[in-house]
Short mmCIF file of C-alpha atoms and ligand atoms in Angstrom, two decimals:
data_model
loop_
_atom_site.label_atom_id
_atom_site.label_comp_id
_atom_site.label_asym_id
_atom_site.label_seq_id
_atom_site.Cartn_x
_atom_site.Cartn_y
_atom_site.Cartn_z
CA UNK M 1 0.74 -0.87 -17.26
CA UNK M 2 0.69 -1.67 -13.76
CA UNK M 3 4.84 -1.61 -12.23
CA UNK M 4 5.86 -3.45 -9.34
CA UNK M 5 9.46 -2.98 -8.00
CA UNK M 6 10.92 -5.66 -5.38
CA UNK M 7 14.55 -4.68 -3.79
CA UNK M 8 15.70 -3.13 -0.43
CA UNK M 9 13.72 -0.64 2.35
CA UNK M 10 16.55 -0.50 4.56
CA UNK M 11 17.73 1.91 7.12
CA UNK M 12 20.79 3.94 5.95
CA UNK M 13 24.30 5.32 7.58
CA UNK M 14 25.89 7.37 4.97
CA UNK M 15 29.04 9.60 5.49
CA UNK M 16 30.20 12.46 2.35
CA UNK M 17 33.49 13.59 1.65
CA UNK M 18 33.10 16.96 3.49
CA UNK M 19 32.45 15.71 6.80
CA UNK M 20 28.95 16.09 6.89
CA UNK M 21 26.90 12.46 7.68
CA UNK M 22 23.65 11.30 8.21
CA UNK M 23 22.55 7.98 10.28
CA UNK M 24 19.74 5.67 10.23
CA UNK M 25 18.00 7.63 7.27
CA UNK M 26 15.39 5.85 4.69
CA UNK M 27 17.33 4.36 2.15
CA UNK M 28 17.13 0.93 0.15
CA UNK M 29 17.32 0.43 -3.69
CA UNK M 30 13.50 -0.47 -3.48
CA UNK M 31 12.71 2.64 -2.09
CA UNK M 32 14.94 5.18 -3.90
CA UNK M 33 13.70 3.48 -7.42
CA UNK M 34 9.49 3.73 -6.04
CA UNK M 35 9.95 8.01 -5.30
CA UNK M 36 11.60 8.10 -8.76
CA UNK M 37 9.08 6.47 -10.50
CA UNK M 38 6.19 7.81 -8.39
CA UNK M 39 6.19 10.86 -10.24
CA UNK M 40 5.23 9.41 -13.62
CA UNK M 41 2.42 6.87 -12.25
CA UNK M 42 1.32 4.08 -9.42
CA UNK M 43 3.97 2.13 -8.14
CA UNK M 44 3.65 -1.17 -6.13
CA UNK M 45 6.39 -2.51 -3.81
CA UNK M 46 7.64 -6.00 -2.26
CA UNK M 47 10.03 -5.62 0.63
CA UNK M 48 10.49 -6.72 3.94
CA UNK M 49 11.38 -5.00 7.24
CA UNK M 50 11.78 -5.99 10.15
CA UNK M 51 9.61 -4.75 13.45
CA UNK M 52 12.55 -2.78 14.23
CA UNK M 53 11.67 -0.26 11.33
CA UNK M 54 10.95 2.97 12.88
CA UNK M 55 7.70 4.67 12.33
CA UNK M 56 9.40 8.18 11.00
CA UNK M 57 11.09 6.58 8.23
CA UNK M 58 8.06 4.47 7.30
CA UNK M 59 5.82 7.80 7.31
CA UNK M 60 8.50 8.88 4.47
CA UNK M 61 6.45 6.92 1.99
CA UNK M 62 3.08 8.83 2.98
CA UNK M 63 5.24 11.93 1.38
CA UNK M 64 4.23 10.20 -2.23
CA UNK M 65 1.17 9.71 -3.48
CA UNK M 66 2.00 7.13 -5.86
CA UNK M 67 3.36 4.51 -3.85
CA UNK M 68 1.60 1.42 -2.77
CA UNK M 69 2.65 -0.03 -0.05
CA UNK M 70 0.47 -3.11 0.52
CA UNK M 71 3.84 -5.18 -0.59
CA UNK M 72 5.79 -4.24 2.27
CA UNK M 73 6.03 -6.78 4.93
CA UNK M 74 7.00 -6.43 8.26
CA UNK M 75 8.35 -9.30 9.77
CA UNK M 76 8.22 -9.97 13.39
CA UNK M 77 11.00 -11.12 15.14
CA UNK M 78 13.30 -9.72 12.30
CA UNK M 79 15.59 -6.82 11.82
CA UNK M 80 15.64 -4.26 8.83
CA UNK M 81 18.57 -4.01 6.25
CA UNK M 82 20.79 -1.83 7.02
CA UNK M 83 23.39 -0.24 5.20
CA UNK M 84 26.44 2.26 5.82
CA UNK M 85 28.42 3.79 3.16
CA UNK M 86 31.42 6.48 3.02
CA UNK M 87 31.91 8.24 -0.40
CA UNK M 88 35.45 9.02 -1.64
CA UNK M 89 36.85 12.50 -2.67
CA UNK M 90 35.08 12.68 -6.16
CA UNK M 91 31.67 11.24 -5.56
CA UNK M 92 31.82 8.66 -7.57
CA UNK M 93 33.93 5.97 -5.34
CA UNK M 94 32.35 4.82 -2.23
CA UNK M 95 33.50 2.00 0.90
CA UNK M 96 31.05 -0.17 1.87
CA UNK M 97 31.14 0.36 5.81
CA UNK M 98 29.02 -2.43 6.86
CA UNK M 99 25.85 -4.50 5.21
CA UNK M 100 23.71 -6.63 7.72
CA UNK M 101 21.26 -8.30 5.77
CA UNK M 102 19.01 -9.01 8.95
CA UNK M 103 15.49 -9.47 6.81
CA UNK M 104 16.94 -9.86 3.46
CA UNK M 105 18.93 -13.47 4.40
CA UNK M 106 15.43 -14.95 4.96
CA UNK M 107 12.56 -16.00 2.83
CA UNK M 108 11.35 -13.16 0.30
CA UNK M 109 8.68 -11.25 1.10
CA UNK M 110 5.21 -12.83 -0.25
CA UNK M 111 3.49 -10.62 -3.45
CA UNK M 112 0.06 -9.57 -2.13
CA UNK M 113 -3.15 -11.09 -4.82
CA UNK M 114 -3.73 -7.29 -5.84
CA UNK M 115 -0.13 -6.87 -7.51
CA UNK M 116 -0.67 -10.24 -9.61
CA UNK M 117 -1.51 -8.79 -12.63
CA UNK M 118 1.68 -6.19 -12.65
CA UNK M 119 3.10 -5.76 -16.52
CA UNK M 120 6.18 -3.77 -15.67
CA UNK M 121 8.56 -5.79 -12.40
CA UNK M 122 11.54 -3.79 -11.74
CA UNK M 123 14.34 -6.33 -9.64
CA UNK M 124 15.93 -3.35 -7.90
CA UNK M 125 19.29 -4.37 -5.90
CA UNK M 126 19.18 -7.86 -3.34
CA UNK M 127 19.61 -11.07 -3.29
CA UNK M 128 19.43 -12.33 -7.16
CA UNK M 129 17.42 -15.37 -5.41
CA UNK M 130 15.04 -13.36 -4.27
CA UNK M 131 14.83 -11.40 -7.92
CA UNK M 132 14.83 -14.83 -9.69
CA UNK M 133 11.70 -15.92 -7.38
CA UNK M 134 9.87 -12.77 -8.07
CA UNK M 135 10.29 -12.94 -11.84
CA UNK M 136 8.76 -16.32 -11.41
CA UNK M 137 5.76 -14.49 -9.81
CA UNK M 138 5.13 -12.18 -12.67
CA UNK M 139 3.81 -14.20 -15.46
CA UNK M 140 2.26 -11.55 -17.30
CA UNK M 141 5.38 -9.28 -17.45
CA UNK M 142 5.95 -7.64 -20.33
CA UNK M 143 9.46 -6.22 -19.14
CA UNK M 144 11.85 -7.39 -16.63
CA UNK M 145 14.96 -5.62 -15.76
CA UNK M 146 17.51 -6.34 -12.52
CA UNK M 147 20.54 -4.11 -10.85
CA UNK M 148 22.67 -5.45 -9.13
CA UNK M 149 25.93 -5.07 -7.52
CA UNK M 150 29.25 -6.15 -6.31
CA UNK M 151 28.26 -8.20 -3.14
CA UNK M 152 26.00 -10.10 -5.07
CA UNK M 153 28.43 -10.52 -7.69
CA UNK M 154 31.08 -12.06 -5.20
CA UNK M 155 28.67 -14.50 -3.00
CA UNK M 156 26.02 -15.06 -5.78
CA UNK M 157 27.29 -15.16 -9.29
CA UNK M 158 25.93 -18.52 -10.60
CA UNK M 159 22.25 -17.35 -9.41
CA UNK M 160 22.89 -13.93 -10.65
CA UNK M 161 24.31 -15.32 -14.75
CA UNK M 162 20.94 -17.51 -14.24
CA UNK M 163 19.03 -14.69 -13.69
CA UNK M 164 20.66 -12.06 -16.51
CA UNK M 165 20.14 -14.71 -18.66
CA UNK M 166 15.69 -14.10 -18.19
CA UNK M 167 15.36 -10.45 -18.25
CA UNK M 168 14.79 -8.06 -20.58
CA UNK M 169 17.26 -5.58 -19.37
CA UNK M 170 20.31 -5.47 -16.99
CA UNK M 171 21.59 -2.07 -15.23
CA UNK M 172 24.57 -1.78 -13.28
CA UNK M 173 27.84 0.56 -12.72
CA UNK M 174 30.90 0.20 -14.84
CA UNK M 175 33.09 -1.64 -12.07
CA UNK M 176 30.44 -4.66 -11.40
CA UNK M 177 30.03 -4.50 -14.87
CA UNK M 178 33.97 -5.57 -15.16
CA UNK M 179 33.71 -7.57 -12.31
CA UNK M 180 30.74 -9.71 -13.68
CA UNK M 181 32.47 -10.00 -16.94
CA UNK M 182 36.12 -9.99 -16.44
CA UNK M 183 36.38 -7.33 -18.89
CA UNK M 184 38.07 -3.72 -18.34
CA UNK M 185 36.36 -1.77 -20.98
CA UNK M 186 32.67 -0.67 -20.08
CA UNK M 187 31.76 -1.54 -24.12
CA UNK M 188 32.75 -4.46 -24.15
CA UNK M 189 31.70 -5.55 -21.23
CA UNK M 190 28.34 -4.43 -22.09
CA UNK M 191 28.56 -5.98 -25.53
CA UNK M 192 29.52 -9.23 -23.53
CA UNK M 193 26.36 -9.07 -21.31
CA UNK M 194 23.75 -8.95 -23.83
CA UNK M 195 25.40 -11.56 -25.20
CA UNK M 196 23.91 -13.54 -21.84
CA UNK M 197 20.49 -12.51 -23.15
CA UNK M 198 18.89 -9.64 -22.00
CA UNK M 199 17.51 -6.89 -25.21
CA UNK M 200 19.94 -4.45 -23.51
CA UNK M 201 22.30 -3.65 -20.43
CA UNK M 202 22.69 0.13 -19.39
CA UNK M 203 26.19 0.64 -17.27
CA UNK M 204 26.29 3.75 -15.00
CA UNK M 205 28.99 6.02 -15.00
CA UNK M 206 28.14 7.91 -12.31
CA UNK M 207 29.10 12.07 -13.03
CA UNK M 208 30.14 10.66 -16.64
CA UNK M 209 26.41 9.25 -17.50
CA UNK M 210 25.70 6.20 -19.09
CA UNK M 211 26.79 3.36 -21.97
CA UNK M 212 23.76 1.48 -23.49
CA UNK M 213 24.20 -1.20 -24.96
CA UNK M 214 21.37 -2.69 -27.47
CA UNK M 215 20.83 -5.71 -29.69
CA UNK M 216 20.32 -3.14 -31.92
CA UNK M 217 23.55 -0.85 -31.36
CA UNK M 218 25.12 1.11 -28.96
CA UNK M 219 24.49 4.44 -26.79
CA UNK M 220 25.87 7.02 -24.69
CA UNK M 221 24.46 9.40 -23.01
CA UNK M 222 25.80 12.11 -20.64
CA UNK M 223 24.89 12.26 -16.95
CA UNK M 224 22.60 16.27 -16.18
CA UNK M 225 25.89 18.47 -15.14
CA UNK M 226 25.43 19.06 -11.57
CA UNK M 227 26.83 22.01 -9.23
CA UNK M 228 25.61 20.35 -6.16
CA UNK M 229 26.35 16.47 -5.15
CA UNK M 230 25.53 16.53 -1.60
CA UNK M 231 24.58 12.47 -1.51
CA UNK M 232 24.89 10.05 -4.30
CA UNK M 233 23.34 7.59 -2.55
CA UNK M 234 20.20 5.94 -4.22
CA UNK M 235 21.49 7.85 -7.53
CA UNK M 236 21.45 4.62 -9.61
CA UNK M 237 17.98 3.34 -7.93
CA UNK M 238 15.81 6.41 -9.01
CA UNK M 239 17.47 6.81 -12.79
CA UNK M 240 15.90 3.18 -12.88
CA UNK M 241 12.63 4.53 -11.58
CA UNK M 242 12.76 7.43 -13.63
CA UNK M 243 13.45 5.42 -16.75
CA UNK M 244 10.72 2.60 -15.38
CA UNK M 245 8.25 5.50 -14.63
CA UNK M 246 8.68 6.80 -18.25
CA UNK M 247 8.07 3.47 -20.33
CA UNK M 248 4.92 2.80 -18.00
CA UNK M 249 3.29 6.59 -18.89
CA UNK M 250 4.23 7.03 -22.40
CA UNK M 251 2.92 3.21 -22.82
CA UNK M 252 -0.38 4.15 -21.23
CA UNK M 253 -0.72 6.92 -23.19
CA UNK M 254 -0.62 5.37 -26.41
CA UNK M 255 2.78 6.71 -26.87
CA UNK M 256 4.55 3.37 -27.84
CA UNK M 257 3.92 -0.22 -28.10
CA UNK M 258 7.70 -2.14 -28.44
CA UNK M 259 9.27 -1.38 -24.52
CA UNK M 260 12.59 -2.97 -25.72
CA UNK M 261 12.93 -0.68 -29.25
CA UNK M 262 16.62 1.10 -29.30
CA UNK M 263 14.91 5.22 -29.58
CA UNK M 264 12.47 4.00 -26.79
CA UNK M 265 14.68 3.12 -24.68
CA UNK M 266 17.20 6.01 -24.62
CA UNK M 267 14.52 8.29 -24.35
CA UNK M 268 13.96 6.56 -21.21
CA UNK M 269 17.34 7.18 -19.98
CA UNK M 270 17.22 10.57 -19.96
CA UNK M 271 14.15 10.35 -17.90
CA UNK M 272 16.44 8.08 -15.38
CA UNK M 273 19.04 10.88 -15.53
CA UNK M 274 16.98 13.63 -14.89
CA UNK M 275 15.27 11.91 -11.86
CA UNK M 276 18.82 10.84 -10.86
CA UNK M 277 20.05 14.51 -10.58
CA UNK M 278 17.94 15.41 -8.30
CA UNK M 279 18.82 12.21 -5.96
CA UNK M 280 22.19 13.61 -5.32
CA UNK M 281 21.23 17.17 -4.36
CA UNK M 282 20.43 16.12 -1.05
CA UNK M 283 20.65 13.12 1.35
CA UNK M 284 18.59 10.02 1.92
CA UNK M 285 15.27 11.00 0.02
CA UNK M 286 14.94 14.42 1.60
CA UNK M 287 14.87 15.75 -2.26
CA UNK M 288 12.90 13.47 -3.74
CA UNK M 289 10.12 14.42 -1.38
CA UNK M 290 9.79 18.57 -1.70
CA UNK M 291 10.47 17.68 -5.90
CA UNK M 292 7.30 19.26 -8.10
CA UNK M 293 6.35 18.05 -11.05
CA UNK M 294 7.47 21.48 -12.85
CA UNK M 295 10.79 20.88 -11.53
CA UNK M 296 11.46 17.62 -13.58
CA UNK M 297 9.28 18.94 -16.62
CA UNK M 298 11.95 22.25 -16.25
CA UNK M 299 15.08 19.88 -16.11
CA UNK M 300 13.77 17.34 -18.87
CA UNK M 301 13.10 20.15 -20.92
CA UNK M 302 17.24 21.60 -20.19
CA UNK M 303 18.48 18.14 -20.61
CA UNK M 304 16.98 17.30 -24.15
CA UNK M 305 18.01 20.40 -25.07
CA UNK M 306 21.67 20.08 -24.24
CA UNK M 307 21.26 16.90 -25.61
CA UNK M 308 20.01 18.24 -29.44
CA UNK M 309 23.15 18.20 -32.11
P1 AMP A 1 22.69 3.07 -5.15
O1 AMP A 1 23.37 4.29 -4.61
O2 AMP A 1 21.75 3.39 -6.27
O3 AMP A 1 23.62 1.96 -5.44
O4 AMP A 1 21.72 2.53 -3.99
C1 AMP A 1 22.00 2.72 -2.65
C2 AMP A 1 20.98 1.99 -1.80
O5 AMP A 1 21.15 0.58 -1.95
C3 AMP A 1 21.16 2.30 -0.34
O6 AMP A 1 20.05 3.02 0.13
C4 AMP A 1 21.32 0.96 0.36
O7 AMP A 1 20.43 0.78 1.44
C5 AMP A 1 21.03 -0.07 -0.70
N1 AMP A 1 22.00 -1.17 -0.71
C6 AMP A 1 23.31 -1.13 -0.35
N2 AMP A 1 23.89 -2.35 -0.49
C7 AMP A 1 22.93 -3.18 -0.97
C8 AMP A 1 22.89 -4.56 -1.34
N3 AMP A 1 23.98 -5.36 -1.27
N4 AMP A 1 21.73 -5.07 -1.82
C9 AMP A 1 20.66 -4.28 -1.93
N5 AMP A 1 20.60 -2.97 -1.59
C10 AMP A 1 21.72 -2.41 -1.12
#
């Protein structure tokens, strides 16, 4: 099963609660989601930078041996994504400080001949145009899924319902759930989106986990209890890569044949938590990249068992 993610590689401003801050780090939802899923297989992504991006944060992706990078444009004359964000006292609220687009507000980035034949397209967080022309590139696909969030909700909600209404699988937080829906309670509002279409719709929680909803019933499942949430930035990005990165192994293996079946699929989740957790513990992708496989294998293990009734 060959993956391809499209979304984000922006440069990141992020500030935390306890005064601590970090500017123009690696960030982007395209990124965050290829380190996740990285560690269970090859990952291919489509992006665009501008010639602005700085060669430390590009030598990030060198840190991981799984990511392919041949889908990464960078544009000359164009500027990189950037992003700033400020969390709130708990963790789970942030302010958007700023957004400039730069890259992102022109044409997508073009998907090289050698990621044609990719089964598994992940449409991590941007403009839903830009995820509804590189569904249209993926033929083959045997799963689709798209994030999104509240920007794209406000400017770009008629593109967005078009595009909910072709995927497999939608995965978003509890508020642009609402806001999407017009409906205040995260069931329902679930319920109501795979009404639109897609097989399922996962809603993040953040510290409180996840709801899944399924055409085939519904889910919860509990975020990993963490002591140390230093940056939740990119949180939501890698439980997508982790739960990407799962379905892609297991389905190589032999392990399963229906990507969309209800069990599948929350065993998938907790991959996506797991990977998720260690997101937090540290800013930007500074985690991700010391992470060992026997660390995830370790907190898998710890989660499933919390997890057993
Ligand atoms: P998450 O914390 O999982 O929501 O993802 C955070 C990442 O998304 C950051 O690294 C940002 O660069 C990126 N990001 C922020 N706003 C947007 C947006 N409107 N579209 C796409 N990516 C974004």
């Amino acid at each position: 099963m060959a993956l391809a993610v499209t979304g984000t590689v922006g440069i990141d401003t992020v500030y935390t609660p306890d005064g601590d801050h970090r500017e123009h780090v690696l960030g982007g939802s395209c990124t965050y989601f290829a380190a996740a899923a990285n560690f269970y297989g090859p990952v291919r992504i489509v992006g665009a930078v501008g010639d602005d991006f700085p060669d430390d944060l590009r030598s990030t992706f060198d840190r991981f041996n799984n990511i392919d990078t041949a889908g990464l444009e960078t544009r000359k004359g164009s500027k990189t994504f950037r992003w700033g964000g400020k969390y709130q006292e708990n963790m789970d609220h942030r302010d958007t400080l700023f957004t400039e687009l730069n890259v992102l507000a022109e044409a997508p980035p073009p998907v090289p001949e050698s990621y044609r034949d990719s089964t598994m397209v992940f449409l991590a967080n941007t403009h839903p145009a830009v995820q509804l022309d590189m569904l249209s590139r993926f033929p083959d696909r045997k799963l689709a899924v798209a994030d999104t969030m509240d920007l794209w909700i406000n400017t770009e909600r008629e593109t967005l319902t078009q595009l909910v209404k072709q995927i497999d699988g939608l995965v978003l937080n509890y508020d642009e759930a609402e806001q999407l829906t017009g409906m205040k309670n995260t069931v329902a509002a679930a319920r109501e989106l795979v009404s639109w279409g897609p097989a399922f719709v996962v809603v993040k929680k953040g510290e409180h986990g996840c709801i899944f909803a399924h055409r085939d019933g519904i889910a919860a499942l509990p975020a990993f209890p963490a002591e140390r949430v230093i940056d939740p930035t990119g949180a939501g990005d890698t439980f997508a890569g982790g739960m990407f990165g799962h379905l892609c192994r297991a389905t190589d293996a032999g392990a399963l044949t229906n990507l969309t079946d209800f069990d599948v699929l929350r065993r998938a989740l907790a991959h996506g938590t797991v990977m998720a957790s260690f997101t937090i513990e540290d800013f930007s992708l500074d985690r991700l990249a010391t992470l060992t496989q026997e660390d995830i294998d370790r907190r898998y293990d710890e989660f499933a068992r919390m997890m057993h009734l």
